Amino acid sequence: RDISTARQPMKRDTEKNKAQWKTMGPAKVTVPSQKNFLKKHSKEPKLPERKKEQDSKKLPALSVPQRTNNPAMGIQSKKNFINANIVAAVTALPKKPQPVCVDRRQGDKYLLETSGLVPKYIKKKDYGVTPKYVTQRNEEKKRAQKEYEASILEHLQKAAMKQLSDEERTSLLQGLKKNWEEVYHEFQSLPVEIDTISKKLYKEKLESQMRQLEHDIEVIEKHKVIYIANE
C-alpha cells in the first residue's frame, strides 16, 4: 500500500513539540521591560501633521471697510418728515378690530375664527366631491366625442373603395373610346388655317381633351382590377 513520504517528518515534529505544553509550576512567560511603560495620552488618536500648503493659503478677505474709505459727509435731505407723518396718519386706513367671541357676560374673550362658530368650507359634507356640473360636462364631452367618431367612421365607410366589375369596366372603356372619337372628329373638322385666337384656343382645348382620354384609356386597359370611391 502507498505510504505518505511526509508521515515520518510529521511524527517527529509532533513528538518534539508535545512536551512544550507540559509545565511544572507557573509557565515561563517573558516579563515586559520596565522601559516600555504606558505613557499618558499615548493611546489617544493623533492628528496628521499640518502640510505647508495649508499654511501658505491666504485668509479670506474680511468684509470690513478699509481705513481710507471715508463716509460721505454733508448730505442733507429736503424731506419734511413732520408733514409726511401727518399725511400718512390722515390717509392711513383704520385697523379693523379682530373678531372675538365671549362665552358669557363676564367671561373671557376668544378669537372667533378658532372658536368653531365660524363655518369652515373644509368641514362641509361635500368637500372634495366633484360637483355635479363638472360630471355632467364630462359626460357631454364624452358623448360628443363618440358622436364625432361615429360620424367620421360613417364618412369613411361611405368614401370606401369598391371594385368595378368586368361589365362596368368594359362599358367605361367603350364610353371613353367613344368620347375620344367624338373629340377627334371635331379636331378633324377644324380649318387648315387657324388665324384667330379663339380658333387656336379651341384647338388646344381639343388636344388636351384627347390627351386626357388617351391616358385614361391606357390606364384602364393596363389594369384589369379598378377601385373607385363610393359617392
PDB file of N, CA and C in Angstrom, residues 12 29 36 58 66 72 90 95-97 137-138 160 172 180 182 196 198 215 231:
ATOM      1  N   ARG A  12       7.770  13.183  13.821  1.00  0.00           N
ATOM      2  CA  ARG A  12       8.874  13.712  14.612  1.00  0.00           C
ATOM      3  C   ARG A  12       8.526  15.103  15.141  1.00  0.00           C
ATOM      4  N   VAL A  29       6.868  32.904  31.283  1.00  0.00           N
ATOM      5  CA  VAL A  29       6.392  33.969  30.408  1.00  0.00           C
ATOM      6  C   VAL A  29       7.383  35.098  30.463  1.00  0.00           C
ATOM      7  N   ASN A  36       9.318  50.022  28.642  1.00  0.00           N
ATOM      8  CA  ASN A  36       8.133  50.144  27.781  1.00  0.00           C
ATOM      9  C   ASN A  36       6.883  50.319  28.637  1.00  0.00           C
ATOM     10  N   LYS A  58      -3.999  81.876   1.601  1.00  0.00           N
ATOM     11  CA  LYS A  58      -4.325  83.190   2.115  1.00  0.00           C
ATOM     12  C   LYS A  58      -5.651  83.137   2.837  1.00  0.00           C
ATOM     13  N   GLN A  66     -12.098  99.592   4.649  1.00  0.00           N
ATOM     14  CA  GLN A  66     -10.713  99.990   4.872  1.00  0.00           C
ATOM     15  C   GLN A  66     -10.655 101.345   5.583  1.00  0.00           C
ATOM     16  N   ALA A  72     -19.479 109.516   3.254  1.00  0.00           N
ATOM     17  CA  ALA A  72     -19.866 110.796   2.645  1.00  0.00           C
ATOM     18  C   ALA A  72     -20.422 111.710   3.719  1.00  0.00           C
ATOM     19  N   VAL A  90     -53.165 110.646   8.293  1.00  0.00           N
ATOM     20  CA  VAL A  90     -54.515 111.035   7.847  1.00  0.00           C
ATOM     21  C   VAL A  90     -55.039 110.055   6.797  1.00  0.00           C
ATOM     22  N   LYS A  95     -57.455 100.408  11.383  1.00  0.00           N
ATOM     23  CA  LYS A  95     -57.221  98.992  11.603  1.00  0.00           C
ATOM     24  C   LYS A  95     -58.509  98.319  12.044  1.00  0.00           C
ATOM     25  N   LYS A  96     -58.879  97.264  11.362  1.00  0.00           N
ATOM     26  CA  LYS A  96     -60.105  96.564  11.676  1.00  0.00           C
ATOM     27  C   LYS A  96     -59.931  95.762  12.969  1.00  0.00           C
ATOM     28  N   PRO A  97     -60.915  95.804  13.824  1.00  0.00           N
ATOM     29  CA  PRO A  97     -60.808  95.018  15.048  1.00  0.00           C
ATOM     30  C   PRO A  97     -60.896  93.522  14.755  1.00  0.00           C
ATOM     31  N   ARG A 137     -70.711  67.905 -17.435  1.00  0.00           N
ATOM     32  CA  ARG A 137     -69.925  68.435 -18.559  1.00  0.00           C
ATOM     33  C   ARG A 137     -69.005  67.361 -19.137  1.00  0.00           C
ATOM     34  N   ASN A 138     -68.407  66.560 -18.270  1.00  0.00           N
ATOM     35  CA  ASN A 138     -67.532  65.487 -18.760  1.00  0.00           C
ATOM     36  C   ASN A 138     -68.317  64.444 -19.550  1.00  0.00           C
ATOM     37  N   ALA A 160     -65.529  54.639 -48.892  1.00  0.00           N
ATOM     38  CA  ALA A 160     -64.714  53.440 -49.104  1.00  0.00           C
ATOM     39  C   ALA A 160     -64.631  53.115 -50.602  1.00  0.00           C
ATOM     40  N   LEU A 172     -67.208  51.329 -69.325  1.00  0.00           N
ATOM     41  CA  LEU A 172     -66.442  52.552 -69.110  1.00  0.00           C
ATOM     42  C   LEU A 172     -65.399  52.738 -70.197  1.00  0.00           C
ATOM     43  N   TRP A 180     -63.477  59.828 -77.179  1.00  0.00           N
ATOM     44  CA  TRP A 180     -62.258  60.188 -77.915  1.00  0.00           C
ATOM     45  C   TRP A 180     -62.551  60.334 -79.404  1.00  0.00           C
ATOM     46  N   GLU A 182     -65.387  61.219 -80.759  1.00  0.00           N
ATOM     47  CA  GLU A 182     -66.129  62.457 -80.981  1.00  0.00           C
ATOM     48  C   GLU A 182     -65.204  63.664 -80.944  1.00  0.00           C
ATOM     49  N   THR A 196     -57.195  82.979 -85.944  1.00  0.00           N
ATOM     50  CA  THR A 196     -57.746  83.766 -84.834  1.00  0.00           C
ATOM     51  C   THR A 196     -57.369  83.122 -83.506  1.00  0.00           C
ATOM     52  N   SER A 198     -59.422  82.649 -80.927  1.00  0.00           N
ATOM     53  CA  SER A 198     -60.460  81.722 -80.474  1.00  0.00           C
ATOM     54  C   SER A 198     -60.271  80.342 -81.091  1.00  0.00           C
ATOM     55  N   HIS A 215     -54.920  58.946 -72.047  1.00  0.00           N
ATOM     56  CA  HIS A 215     -54.296  58.498 -70.792  1.00  0.00           C
ATOM     57  C   HIS A 215     -55.240  57.611 -69.984  1.00  0.00           C
ATOM     58  N   GLU A 231     -69.732  57.210 -53.835  1.00  0.00           N
ATOM     59  CA  GLU A 231     -70.250  58.575 -53.783  1.00  0.00           C
ATOM     60  C   GLU A 231     -71.159  58.741 -52.572  1.00  0.00           C
TER      61      GLU A 231
END
